[in-house]
Amino acid sequence: MNKITKRLSPIALFLTCAFSQSALADVKVNIDLSKAEHHYAKVKMALPASTQASIDLKLPTWRTGRYEILNLANGIREFNVKDSDLTWQKIDKDTWRISGDLSDGVDVSYQVYANQLGYRTRHVDDSHAFLDASGVVMYTDESRDDKHVIQLKVPKKWRSVSGLKKGRNKHQFIAADYDLLIDSPIETGINDFYKFDVDGRDYELVIWGKGNYDAEQMVEDLEKIVSQGDTIWSDFPFDRYVFMVHATSGARGATEHINSTIIQRDRYTFAERKDYLSFLGTAAHEFVHTWNVKQYRPEGLVPYDYQGENYSNLLWLSEGSTSYLQNQLLMRGDIMTSKEWLDHLARRINSYLRKPGRDSQSVAEASFDKWISEGGDYHKNHSVNIYSEGFLVSWMLDFDILEKTGLKQSYRNVHDILYKEFSIPKTFNDQDVRNILKRVTGEDYQAWWAENIDGHAKPSFDKLLAKAGLEISYGKTDKTKAWSGIATKADTNGLKITSVEKGSPAWRAGLTTDDIIVAVDGLRMKDKDLTKRLSNFKPKQKVTFTFFRRDQLVTKTVKLGELPAGKLKVQPMADASEAQKAFYQAWTGLAFPEK
């Protein structure tokens, strides 16, 4: 490991030579970040000659890794074409048409307002800039395949890092085409920077922002994660990979890229074990994406259409299977213990059991509808999630394969075949996946697919867990607790209902979101947590809820239901057989956790 402590020297003069290096690239992009305090970037582009009467310069409507239409062109102002003989007109929200004699090429410039940190598209301030080309650099259909040279003009002492190849100076990067550029973000600014290598491949870690992280420990654990890639895939599709971390406030999430990832976390969520393990899980998730999505993608996603939705009913495999496989890297890298894994599994099982939407939407439907998916009460009651339910069906597949092949094959083998035989520019569909499953197990998966992917999966967790010598427990007590099905948040006047579980006691009684509970059983609601108040009642007891709805006072009676009083846990069986223990080890790579 080698920490870089020396700050990079500034570019004294703006390198106009970047626009005369015709041997390096067909498209030259100059991004001026020298006045970053107001979130502005000034972009100049030199486009190659064209024989067309006009060209359409476009900014994408979404970015890779986030299946949602974004309003990226809203930050573009001061668009201008240098040649006065050329005319231009904006023809829709993110397209500028340039007309005239284009035989000498086209020089354009525009301002970008970059203050979308949480979207992980573009953010510029006086300490750094994060630039995802989807929100910064335009393209034409003709220039999409051209080489791009990106030259940055940055304040003194800024360091620039990207998965892209470096150009002639420390702030210049080269992409073979626009698709590589858009999948290779740039982080530049005041940051901490680390290098390490594992098995002959180079890795970098760049951290922007202060927080309670231990960078040396992060590097040590990232080394463990990346060393486990070959436990799933037959080889690595890169020679160099960059982990970008934002330790900040108000932005959370992560995005995979072809040669890097960007991970955003609250600056004080690194020190405690559960928080740090969450960070490592995210890093492992994005690393898995280096293969799953960046090397092999379903039909509908190749090539990317940057101006519209890219539909697929297999996003559960792209995202949910990635969530599942990330834990394989953590466990096989001796980062996640069996106890931590079983706790993680218990939370997923409990979440699924408390999600009525599992009976309304399949994972295939959720995949196709990801572009219009929203959270909230309706989503929980009528939808599933490509991540969580995608994880679940991936687990079911893994166990089915392990069982059918006598522990010789697993779901990991399926993904290695996808990588070896369906890498871009090829794509795969449902039938391709079923064919692979049949190759691996010798059995047909048409009926299984219809039931669990196109239909509503109804797993028997007791039977699943028993295969690996595990069982569900609610602790030492068999007691139950009162349950209403309501989730709330504190409001000035009481407790505002944020969700009501479909089919629950409160649902049947007619309570709904945005009702503001002011009294329970005739007594003013003073607790900030409804669960605490309901602990005073017993299951099946009738309780009156008094609440405001549209500013009118309403009272309804709820017959409380019941849930186990203890917390759902997944634990090893006391009498697990040697076969069950072997199954557990083949599944996780860990020794069976004796009770």
Coordinates of C-alpha atoms in Angstrom, one line a residue:
M1 CA 0.0 0.0 0.0
N2 CA 1.3 3.4 -0.9
K3 CA -0.3 6.6 0.4
I4 CA 0.2 9.7 -1.8
T5 CA 0.8 12.7 0.4
K6 CA 2.3 15.2 -2.1
R7 CA -0.3 17.5 -3.6
L8 CA -0.4 17.7 -7.4
S9 CA 1.2 20.8 -8.9
P10 CA -1.3 23.3 -10.6
I11 CA -1.7 23.9 -14.3
A12 CA -0.2 27.3 -14.6
L13 CA -1.7 28.1 -17.9
F14 CA -4.8 26.6 -19.5
L15 CA -3.5 24.0 -21.9
T16 CA -4.8 25.1 -25.2
C17 CA -2.7 22.5 -26.8
A18 CA -5.3 20.0 -25.7
F19 CA -7.4 21.2 -28.6
S20 CA -4.7 20.7 -31.2
Q21 CA -3.9 17.1 -30.3
S22 CA -5.7 15.6 -33.3
A23 CA -3.6 12.4 -32.9
L24 CA -5.1 11.9 -29.4
A25 CA -8.8 12.2 -30.0
D26 CA -11.5 13.3 -32.4
V27 CA -13.5 15.1 -29.6
K28 CA -11.8 17.5 -27.3
V29 CA -13.6 18.6 -24.1
N30 CA -12.2 21.3 -21.9
I31 CA -13.8 21.7 -18.5
D32 CA -13.0 24.9 -16.6
L33 CA -13.4 24.4 -12.8
S34 CA -11.3 27.4 -11.7
K35 CA -14.3 29.2 -10.2
A36 CA -16.0 26.4 -8.4
E37 CA -17.4 28.2 -5.4
H38 CA -20.7 28.9 -7.2
H39 CA -21.1 25.3 -8.5
Y40 CA -20.3 26.4 -12.1
A41 CA -18.3 24.6 -14.8
K42 CA -17.5 26.0 -18.2
V43 CA -17.4 23.4 -20.9
K44 CA -15.8 23.8 -24.4
M45 CA -16.1 21.1 -26.9
A46 CA -14.4 20.7 -30.3
L47 CA -16.3 18.3 -32.5
P48 CA -14.9 16.7 -35.6
A49 CA -15.9 17.6 -39.1
S50 CA -19.2 16.3 -40.5
T51 CA -20.7 16.0 -44.0
Q52 CA -24.2 16.3 -42.5
A53 CA -26.3 19.5 -43.1
S54 CA -26.9 19.5 -39.3
I55 CA -25.9 17.7 -36.1
D56 CA -27.9 17.2 -32.9
L57 CA -25.9 17.7 -29.8
K58 CA -27.5 15.9 -26.9
L59 CA -27.2 15.6 -23.1
P60 CA -28.4 12.3 -21.7
T61 CA -31.8 12.1 -19.9
W62 CA -30.5 9.5 -17.3
R63 CA -27.2 8.1 -16.1
T64 CA -26.0 4.5 -16.0
G65 CA -26.7 2.7 -12.8
R66 CA -29.8 4.7 -12.0
Y67 CA -32.9 3.5 -13.9
E68 CA -34.8 6.8 -13.7
I69 CA -35.2 9.7 -16.1
L70 CA -33.4 12.7 -14.6
N71 CA -33.7 16.4 -15.5
L72 CA -30.0 16.8 -16.4
A73 CA -30.4 19.5 -19.0
N74 CA -31.9 21.9 -16.5
G75 CA -28.3 23.0 -15.5
I76 CA -27.2 24.0 -19.0
R77 CA -27.0 27.7 -19.8
E78 CA -25.0 30.1 -22.1
F79 CA -24.9 27.6 -25.0
N80 CA -22.9 29.0 -27.9
V81 CA -21.4 28.0 -31.2
K82 CA -18.1 29.7 -32.0
D83 CA -18.5 30.0 -35.8
S84 CA -20.9 32.8 -36.6
D85 CA -21.7 31.1 -40.0
L86 CA -23.3 28.3 -38.2
T87 CA -26.8 28.5 -36.7
W88 CA -28.2 26.5 -33.7
Q89 CA -31.6 25.9 -32.1
K90 CA -32.7 24.0 -29.1
I91 CA -35.3 21.5 -30.4
D92 CA -36.3 19.7 -27.2
K93 CA -35.4 19.7 -23.5
D94 CA -31.9 18.2 -24.0
T95 CA -31.0 18.5 -27.8
W96 CA -29.3 21.4 -29.5
R97 CA -29.3 21.3 -33.4
I98 CA -26.4 23.0 -35.2
S99 CA -26.8 23.7 -38.9
G100 CA -24.5 24.9 -41.7
D101 CA -21.2 24.0 -43.2
L102 CA -19.7 21.6 -40.7
S103 CA -16.7 20.5 -42.8
D104 CA -14.3 22.3 -40.5
G105 CA -15.7 20.9 -37.3
V106 CA -17.7 22.6 -34.6
D107 CA -16.6 24.4 -31.5
V108 CA -19.3 24.9 -28.8
S109 CA -19.3 26.1 -25.2
Y110 CA -21.9 26.1 -22.4
Q111 CA -22.1 26.6 -18.7
V112 CA -23.1 23.7 -16.4
Y113 CA -24.6 24.2 -13.0
A114 CA -23.3 21.3 -10.9
N115 CA -25.0 21.0 -7.6
Q116 CA -26.5 17.5 -7.8
L117 CA -24.3 15.6 -5.3
G118 CA -26.9 13.0 -4.2
Y119 CA -27.7 12.1 -7.9
R120 CA -24.0 11.3 -8.4
T121 CA -24.1 13.1 -11.7
R122 CA -22.3 16.4 -11.1
H123 CA -21.2 18.4 -8.1
V124 CA -18.7 21.3 -8.1
D125 CA -17.7 23.4 -5.1
D126 CA -14.6 25.1 -3.7
S127 CA -13.2 21.7 -2.4
H128 CA -13.8 19.3 -5.3
A129 CA -15.7 18.3 -8.4
F130 CA -17.4 15.0 -9.1
L131 CA -18.1 14.8 -12.8
D132 CA -20.2 12.0 -14.4
A133 CA -20.2 12.8 -18.1
S134 CA -23.9 12.1 -18.4
G135 CA -24.6 15.4 -16.7
V136 CA -21.7 17.4 -18.1
V137 CA -20.6 16.3 -21.6
M138 CA -22.8 16.3 -24.7
Y139 CA -22.6 14.0 -27.7
T140 CA -23.9 13.4 -31.2
D141 CA -24.8 10.1 -32.7
E142 CA -21.8 10.5 -35.0
S143 CA -19.3 11.4 -32.2
R144 CA -20.4 8.6 -29.8
D145 CA -17.8 6.2 -31.2
D146 CA -15.0 8.8 -31.3
K147 CA -12.1 9.1 -28.9
H148 CA -12.6 11.8 -26.3
V149 CA -9.9 13.9 -24.6
I150 CA -11.0 15.6 -21.4
Q151 CA -8.9 18.4 -20.1
L152 CA -9.6 20.0 -16.7
K153 CA -8.6 23.4 -15.5
V154 CA -8.7 23.2 -11.7
P155 CA -7.7 25.3 -8.7
K156 CA -4.2 24.9 -7.2
K157 CA -3.5 21.7 -5.1
W158 CA -6.4 19.8 -6.6
R159 CA -5.8 16.1 -7.5
S160 CA -7.7 14.5 -10.4
V161 CA -8.6 10.8 -10.4
S162 CA -10.5 8.6 -12.8
G163 CA -10.6 5.1 -14.1
L164 CA -9.8 6.6 -17.5
K165 CA -6.3 6.6 -18.9
K166 CA -4.3 9.6 -18.1
G167 CA -3.3 12.0 -21.0
R168 CA -0.4 14.4 -21.3
N169 CA -0.8 15.9 -17.8
K170 CA -2.2 15.2 -14.4
H171 CA -5.6 16.7 -15.2
Q172 CA -6.2 15.2 -18.7
F173 CA -8.0 11.9 -19.3
I174 CA -8.7 9.9 -22.5
A175 CA -11.7 7.7 -23.3
A176 CA -11.8 5.5 -26.3
D177 CA -15.5 6.5 -27.0
Y178 CA -18.4 8.3 -25.4
D179 CA -19.8 5.2 -23.8
L180 CA -16.5 4.7 -21.9
L181 CA -16.4 8.3 -20.9
I182 CA -19.9 8.3 -19.6
D183 CA -19.1 5.2 -17.5
S184 CA -15.9 6.6 -16.0
P185 CA -16.5 9.5 -13.6
I186 CA -13.8 12.0 -12.6
E187 CA -13.2 13.0 -9.0
T188 CA -10.9 16.1 -8.7
G189 CA -10.2 18.3 -5.7
I190 CA -8.6 18.2 -2.2
N191 CA -8.7 14.5 -1.3
D192 CA -6.8 11.6 0.2
F193 CA -5.4 9.1 -2.2
Y194 CA -4.2 5.5 -1.8
K195 CA -2.8 2.9 -4.1
F196 CA -2.6 -0.9 -3.7
D197 CA -2.3 -3.9 -5.9
V198 CA -3.8 -7.4 -5.6
D199 CA -2.8 -10.3 -7.9
G200 CA -1.1 -8.0 -10.4
R201 CA -4.0 -5.6 -10.7
D202 CA -3.9 -1.9 -9.6
Y203 CA -6.4 -0.4 -7.3
E204 CA -6.9 3.2 -6.1
L205 CA -8.9 4.7 -3.3
V206 CA -9.7 8.4 -3.3
I207 CA -11.7 9.9 -0.4
W208 CA -13.3 13.4 -0.5
G209 CA -14.5 14.8 2.8
K210 CA -13.7 14.4 6.5
G211 CA -15.3 11.7 8.7
N212 CA -14.7 9.0 11.2
Y213 CA -13.3 6.6 8.8
D214 CA -10.0 4.7 9.1
A215 CA -8.5 4.9 5.6
E216 CA -5.8 2.3 6.3
Q217 CA -8.4 -0.2 7.5
M218 CA -10.6 0.6 4.4
V219 CA -7.7 -0.3 2.1
E220 CA -7.0 -3.5 4.0
D221 CA -10.6 -4.6 3.7
L222 CA -10.9 -3.5 0.1
E223 CA -7.9 -5.7 -0.7
K224 CA -9.8 -8.7 0.8
I225 CA -12.9 -7.9 -1.2
V226 CA -11.3 -7.6 -4.6
S227 CA -9.2 -10.7 -4.0
Q228 CA -12.4 -12.8 -4.0
G229 CA -13.6 -11.9 -7.5
D230 CA -12.2 -15.2 -8.9
T231 CA -14.4 -17.2 -6.5
I232 CA -17.3 -16.3 -8.8
W233 CA -15.8 -15.4 -12.2
S234 CA -13.0 -17.0 -14.2
D235 CA -11.1 -13.8 -14.7
F236 CA -11.0 -10.0 -14.2
P237 CA -12.2 -7.6 -16.9
F238 CA -9.8 -4.8 -15.9
D239 CA -6.2 -4.0 -15.0
R240 CA -7.0 -1.0 -12.9
Y241 CA -10.0 -0.1 -10.7
V242 CA -10.8 3.0 -8.6
F243 CA -12.9 3.3 -5.4
M244 CA -14.2 6.8 -5.0
V245 CA -15.7 7.7 -1.6
H246 CA -17.6 10.8 -0.5
A247 CA -17.7 11.3 3.2
T248 CA -20.3 14.0 3.3
S249 CA -23.7 15.1 4.7
G250 CA -27.1 14.7 3.0
A251 CA -26.0 12.3 0.3
R252 CA -26.1 8.5 0.5
G253 CA -25.9 5.8 -2.1
A254 CA -23.5 4.4 -4.7
T255 CA -23.2 3.8 -8.4
E256 CA -21.2 1.2 -10.4
H257 CA -19.0 2.1 -13.3
I258 CA -17.0 0.1 -15.7
N259 CA -13.6 0.8 -14.1
S260 CA -14.6 2.4 -10.8
T261 CA -17.4 3.1 -8.3
I262 CA -18.6 6.1 -6.4
I263 CA -19.8 5.5 -2.8
Q264 CA -21.5 8.3 -0.8
R265 CA -22.0 8.0 3.0
D266 CA -22.6 10.3 5.9
R267 CA -19.3 11.4 7.2
Y268 CA -19.9 9.8 10.6
T269 CA -21.1 6.4 9.5
F270 CA -17.8 4.5 9.2
A271 CA -16.6 3.9 12.8
E272 CA -19.3 1.5 14.3
R273 CA -19.1 -2.1 13.2
K274 CA -22.6 -2.2 11.7
D275 CA -22.0 1.1 9.8
Y276 CA -18.6 0.0 8.6
L277 CA -19.9 -3.4 7.5
S278 CA -22.6 -1.6 5.6
F279 CA -19.9 0.5 3.8
L280 CA -18.0 -2.7 2.9
G281 CA -21.2 -4.3 1.7
T282 CA -21.8 -1.4 -0.6
A283 CA -18.2 -1.6 -1.9
A284 CA -18.6 -5.3 -2.6
H285 CA -21.9 -4.7 -4.3
E286 CA -20.4 -2.1 -6.7
F287 CA -17.4 -4.4 -7.3
V288 CA -19.7 -7.3 -8.3
H289 CA -21.3 -4.9 -10.8
T290 CA -17.9 -4.8 -12.6
W291 CA -19.0 -8.1 -14.1
N292 CA -22.8 -8.2 -13.6
V293 CA -24.1 -5.1 -15.6
K294 CA -20.8 -3.7 -16.8
Q295 CA -19.7 -6.9 -18.7
Y296 CA -23.0 -8.7 -19.2
R297 CA -26.4 -7.0 -19.4
P298 CA -29.9 -8.2 -20.4
E299 CA -31.6 -7.4 -23.6
G300 CA -32.9 -3.9 -23.8
L301 CA -29.8 -2.4 -22.1
V302 CA -27.3 -2.9 -25.0
P303 CA -26.5 -0.5 -26.4
Y304 CA -27.6 2.1 -23.9
D305 CA -30.2 4.6 -25.2
Y306 CA -29.2 7.7 -23.3
Q307 CA -32.3 9.7 -24.3
G308 CA -35.0 7.3 -23.1
E309 CA -36.0 4.4 -20.9
N310 CA -34.1 1.1 -21.4
Y311 CA -36.6 -1.7 -20.5
S312 CA -35.8 -5.1 -19.2
N313 CA -37.6 -7.7 -17.1
L314 CA -34.3 -8.9 -15.7
L315 CA -33.2 -6.0 -13.6
W316 CA -33.8 -8.2 -10.6
L317 CA -30.8 -10.3 -11.8
S318 CA -28.7 -7.1 -12.5
E319 CA -29.4 -5.6 -9.1
G320 CA -30.9 -8.3 -6.7
S321 CA -28.4 -10.9 -7.7
T322 CA -25.6 -8.4 -7.1
S323 CA -27.0 -7.7 -3.6
Y324 CA -26.8 -11.5 -3.1
L325 CA -23.4 -12.1 -4.5
Q326 CA -21.8 -9.1 -2.6
N327 CA -22.1 -11.2 0.6
Q328 CA -20.3 -14.1 -1.0
L329 CA -17.3 -11.7 -1.4
L330 CA -17.6 -10.6 2.2
M331 CA -17.9 -14.0 3.7
R332 CA -15.3 -15.7 1.5
G333 CA -12.9 -12.8 2.3
D334 CA -13.4 -13.3 6.0
I335 CA -14.9 -9.9 6.5
M336 CA -18.5 -10.9 7.4
T337 CA -18.9 -13.5 10.2
S338 CA -21.5 -16.1 10.2
K339 CA -23.4 -14.3 13.0
E340 CA -23.4 -11.1 10.9
W341 CA -24.6 -13.0 7.8
L342 CA -27.4 -14.7 9.7
D343 CA -28.5 -11.4 11.2
H344 CA -28.5 -9.9 7.7
L345 CA -30.5 -12.8 6.4
A346 CA -33.0 -12.4 9.3
R347 CA -33.6 -8.8 8.5
R348 CA -34.3 -9.7 4.8
I349 CA -36.7 -12.4 5.8
N350 CA -38.6 -10.2 8.2
S351 CA -38.8 -7.4 5.7
Y352 CA -40.3 -9.8 3.1
L353 CA -42.9 -11.1 5.6
R354 CA -44.0 -7.6 6.3
K355 CA -44.3 -6.6 2.6
P356 CA -47.9 -7.2 1.3
G357 CA -46.7 -6.1 -2.2
R358 CA -45.2 -9.6 -2.7
D359 CA -48.7 -10.7 -3.7
S360 CA -49.3 -7.8 -6.2
Q361 CA -46.1 -7.7 -8.3
S362 CA -43.5 -10.1 -9.6
V363 CA -39.8 -9.4 -9.7
A364 CA -40.1 -9.5 -13.5
E365 CA -42.8 -6.8 -13.4
A366 CA -40.8 -4.8 -10.9
S367 CA -37.8 -4.9 -13.2
F368 CA -39.7 -3.6 -16.2
D369 CA -41.4 -0.9 -14.1
K370 CA -38.2 0.3 -12.3
W371 CA -38.3 3.5 -14.4
I372 CA -41.5 4.6 -12.8
S373 CA -41.0 3.0 -9.4
E374 CA -41.5 5.1 -6.3
G375 CA -41.3 4.4 -2.6
G376 CA -43.9 5.0 0.1
D377 CA -47.0 3.3 1.4
Y378 CA -48.5 2.2 -2.0
H379 CA -45.2 0.8 -3.1
K380 CA -44.8 -1.3 0.1
N381 CA -48.4 -2.6 -0.2
H382 CA -48.5 -3.3 -3.9
S383 CA -44.9 -3.7 -5.2
V384 CA -41.7 -5.6 -4.7
N385 CA -38.1 -4.4 -5.1
I386 CA -35.6 -5.5 -7.6
Y387 CA -32.9 -5.4 -4.9
S388 CA -34.6 -7.1 -2.0
E389 CA -36.8 -9.6 -3.8
G390 CA -34.1 -10.0 -6.4
F391 CA -31.9 -11.1 -3.6
L392 CA -34.5 -13.5 -2.4
V393 CA -35.0 -15.4 -5.7
S394 CA -31.2 -15.4 -6.2
W395 CA -30.9 -17.2 -2.9
M396 CA -33.7 -19.6 -3.9
L397 CA -31.8 -20.4 -7.1
D398 CA -28.5 -20.9 -5.3
F399 CA -30.0 -23.4 -3.0
D400 CA -31.8 -25.2 -5.8
I401 CA -28.6 -25.5 -7.8
L402 CA -26.5 -26.6 -4.8
E403 CA -29.1 -29.3 -3.9
K404 CA -29.5 -30.6 -7.5
T405 CA -25.8 -30.8 -8.2
G406 CA -24.7 -32.3 -4.8
L407 CA -22.9 -29.1 -3.9
K408 CA -20.7 -29.2 -7.0
Q409 CA -22.3 -26.2 -8.7
S410 CA -23.9 -23.0 -7.4
Y411 CA -25.5 -19.7 -8.6
R412 CA -22.0 -18.4 -8.9
N413 CA -21.4 -20.7 -11.8
V414 CA -24.4 -19.3 -13.6
H415 CA -22.9 -15.8 -13.4
D416 CA -19.5 -17.0 -14.7
I417 CA -21.2 -18.5 -17.7
L418 CA -23.1 -15.3 -18.3
Y419 CA -19.7 -13.5 -18.2
K420 CA -17.9 -15.9 -20.5
E421 CA -20.7 -16.3 -23.1
F422 CA -22.9 -13.2 -23.0
S423 CA -20.5 -10.3 -22.4
I424 CA -21.3 -7.1 -24.3
P425 CA -22.0 -6.6 -27.2
K426 CA -24.0 -9.8 -26.7
T427 CA -27.0 -9.8 -24.4
F428 CA -29.1 -12.4 -22.7
N429 CA -32.8 -12.9 -22.1
D430 CA -35.0 -15.1 -19.8
Q431 CA -34.6 -18.1 -22.0
D432 CA -30.8 -17.8 -22.0
V433 CA -30.8 -17.8 -18.2
R434 CA -33.1 -20.8 -18.1
N435 CA -30.8 -22.6 -20.6
I436 CA -27.8 -22.0 -18.4
L437 CA -29.7 -23.3 -15.4
K438 CA -30.5 -26.5 -17.3
R439 CA -26.9 -26.9 -18.3
V440 CA -25.7 -26.5 -14.8
T441 CA -28.4 -28.7 -13.1
G442 CA -29.7 -31.0 -15.9
E443 CA -33.2 -29.9 -15.2
D444 CA -35.8 -27.6 -16.8
Y445 CA -36.6 -24.3 -15.0
Q446 CA -39.7 -23.2 -17.1
A447 CA -42.2 -24.0 -14.3
W448 CA -39.9 -22.7 -11.5
W449 CA -39.5 -19.4 -13.5
A450 CA -43.2 -19.1 -14.1
E451 CA -43.8 -19.5 -10.4
N452 CA -41.1 -17.4 -8.9
I453 CA -39.9 -14.8 -11.5
D454 CA -43.0 -14.2 -13.6
G455 CA -45.3 -15.1 -10.7
H456 CA -45.3 -14.2 -7.0
A457 CA -42.6 -16.1 -5.2
K458 CA -43.8 -17.7 -2.0
P459 CA -40.7 -19.3 -0.4
S460 CA -40.9 -21.6 2.6
F461 CA -38.1 -20.1 4.7
D462 CA -38.2 -23.0 7.2
K463 CA -37.5 -25.5 4.4
L464 CA -34.9 -23.3 2.8
L465 CA -33.0 -22.7 6.0
A466 CA -33.2 -26.3 7.1
K467 CA -31.1 -27.3 4.0
A468 CA -28.2 -25.5 5.6
G469 CA -28.9 -26.5 9.2
L470 CA -30.6 -23.3 10.1
E471 CA -33.9 -22.3 11.6
I472 CA -36.0 -19.2 12.5
S473 CA -36.3 -18.3 16.1
Y474 CA -38.0 -15.5 18.0
G475 CA -35.9 -15.9 21.1
K476 CA -36.6 -17.8 24.3
T477 CA -40.2 -16.6 24.6
D478 CA -43.3 -17.7 22.8
K479 CA -45.2 -14.6 23.8
T480 CA -46.8 -12.3 21.3
K481 CA -47.3 -8.5 21.2
A482 CA -50.1 -6.3 20.1
W483 CA -49.8 -5.1 16.5
S484 CA -51.7 -2.5 14.5
G485 CA -49.9 -2.4 11.1
I486 CA -49.2 1.3 11.4
A487 CA -46.0 3.2 10.9
T488 CA -45.8 6.8 12.1
K489 CA -43.5 9.8 12.4
A490 CA -43.7 12.7 14.9
D491 CA -45.9 15.6 13.9
T492 CA -46.5 18.9 15.6
N493 CA -50.0 17.8 16.6
G494 CA -49.4 14.1 17.2
L495 CA -48.2 11.1 15.2
K496 CA -48.6 11.2 11.4
I497 CA -49.3 7.9 9.8
T498 CA -46.7 7.2 7.1
S499 CA -47.9 3.7 6.1
V500 CA -50.6 1.2 6.9
E501 CA -49.8 -2.4 6.1
K502 CA -52.4 -3.8 3.7
G503 CA -54.7 -6.3 5.5
S504 CA -53.5 -5.3 8.9
P505 CA -55.9 -4.4 11.8
A506 CA -55.5 -0.6 11.1
W507 CA -56.1 -1.2 7.4
R508 CA -59.3 -3.1 8.0
A509 CA -60.5 -0.4 10.4
G510 CA -60.0 2.3 7.8
L511 CA -56.9 4.3 9.0
T512 CA -54.7 5.6 6.2
T513 CA -51.6 7.6 5.5
D514 CA -51.5 11.3 6.7
D515 CA -54.0 10.7 9.4
I516 CA -52.6 12.4 12.5
I517 CA -53.2 10.3 15.7
V518 CA -53.8 12.5 18.7
A519 CA -55.2 10.0 21.2
V520 CA -55.3 6.3 21.8
D521 CA -58.1 4.8 23.9
G522 CA -59.2 8.3 24.9
L523 CA -55.8 9.4 26.2
R524 CA -53.7 12.1 24.5
M525 CA -50.9 10.7 22.4
K526 CA -47.7 11.9 24.0
D527 CA -45.3 9.2 23.0
K528 CA -43.2 9.8 19.9
D529 CA -43.4 6.1 19.1
L530 CA -46.7 4.3 18.6
T531 CA -45.1 1.0 19.4
K532 CA -44.4 2.1 22.9
R533 CA -48.0 3.2 23.5
L534 CA -49.4 -0.1 22.1
S535 CA -47.2 -2.1 24.5
N536 CA -49.8 -1.3 27.1
F537 CA -52.4 -3.4 25.2
K538 CA -52.8 -7.0 24.4
P539 CA -53.4 -8.8 21.1
K540 CA -57.1 -9.0 20.0
Q541 CA -58.0 -6.1 22.3
K542 CA -60.2 -3.4 20.8
V543 CA -58.6 0.1 21.0
T544 CA -60.0 3.4 19.8
F545 CA -57.8 5.7 17.7
T546 CA -58.6 9.4 17.6
F547 CA -57.0 11.3 14.7
F548 CA -57.3 14.3 12.5
R549 CA -58.2 13.7 8.8
R550 CA -58.5 16.8 6.6
D551 CA -58.5 18.8 9.9
Q552 CA -61.6 17.0 11.1
L553 CA -61.5 14.9 14.3
V554 CA -62.3 11.2 13.6
T555 CA -62.4 8.1 15.9
K556 CA -62.2 4.5 14.8
T557 CA -61.9 1.2 16.7
V558 CA -59.1 -1.1 15.9
K559 CA -59.0 -4.8 17.0
L560 CA -55.3 -5.3 17.5
G561 CA -53.6 -8.2 15.9
E562 CA -50.5 -10.0 17.1
L563 CA -46.9 -10.6 16.2
P564 CA -44.1 -12.6 18.0
A565 CA -42.8 -10.6 20.9
G566 CA -39.2 -11.5 20.1
K567 CA -37.1 -10.4 17.2
L568 CA -36.8 -12.8 14.2
K569 CA -33.5 -14.5 14.2
V570 CA -31.8 -17.1 12.0
Q571 CA -29.8 -19.5 14.1
P572 CA -28.0 -22.8 13.7
M573 CA -29.9 -26.0 14.6
A574 CA -28.6 -27.7 17.7
D575 CA -28.7 -31.1 16.0
A576 CA -27.6 -30.1 12.5
S577 CA -26.4 -33.0 10.5
E578 CA -23.0 -33.3 8.7
A579 CA -24.8 -33.0 5.4
Q580 CA -26.5 -29.8 6.5
K581 CA -23.2 -28.4 7.8
A582 CA -21.5 -29.2 4.4
F583 CA -24.4 -27.5 2.6
Y584 CA -23.8 -24.3 4.7
Q585 CA -20.1 -24.3 4.0
A586 CA -20.6 -24.8 0.3
W587 CA -23.1 -21.9 0.3
T588 CA -21.1 -19.4 2.3
G589 CA -17.5 -20.5 2.3
L590 CA -17.6 -20.4 6.1
A591 CA -17.5 -23.2 8.6
F592 CA -20.9 -24.1 10.1
P593 CA -21.5 -21.9 13.2
E594 CA -22.0 -24.4 16.0
K595 CA -24.8 -23.3 18.3

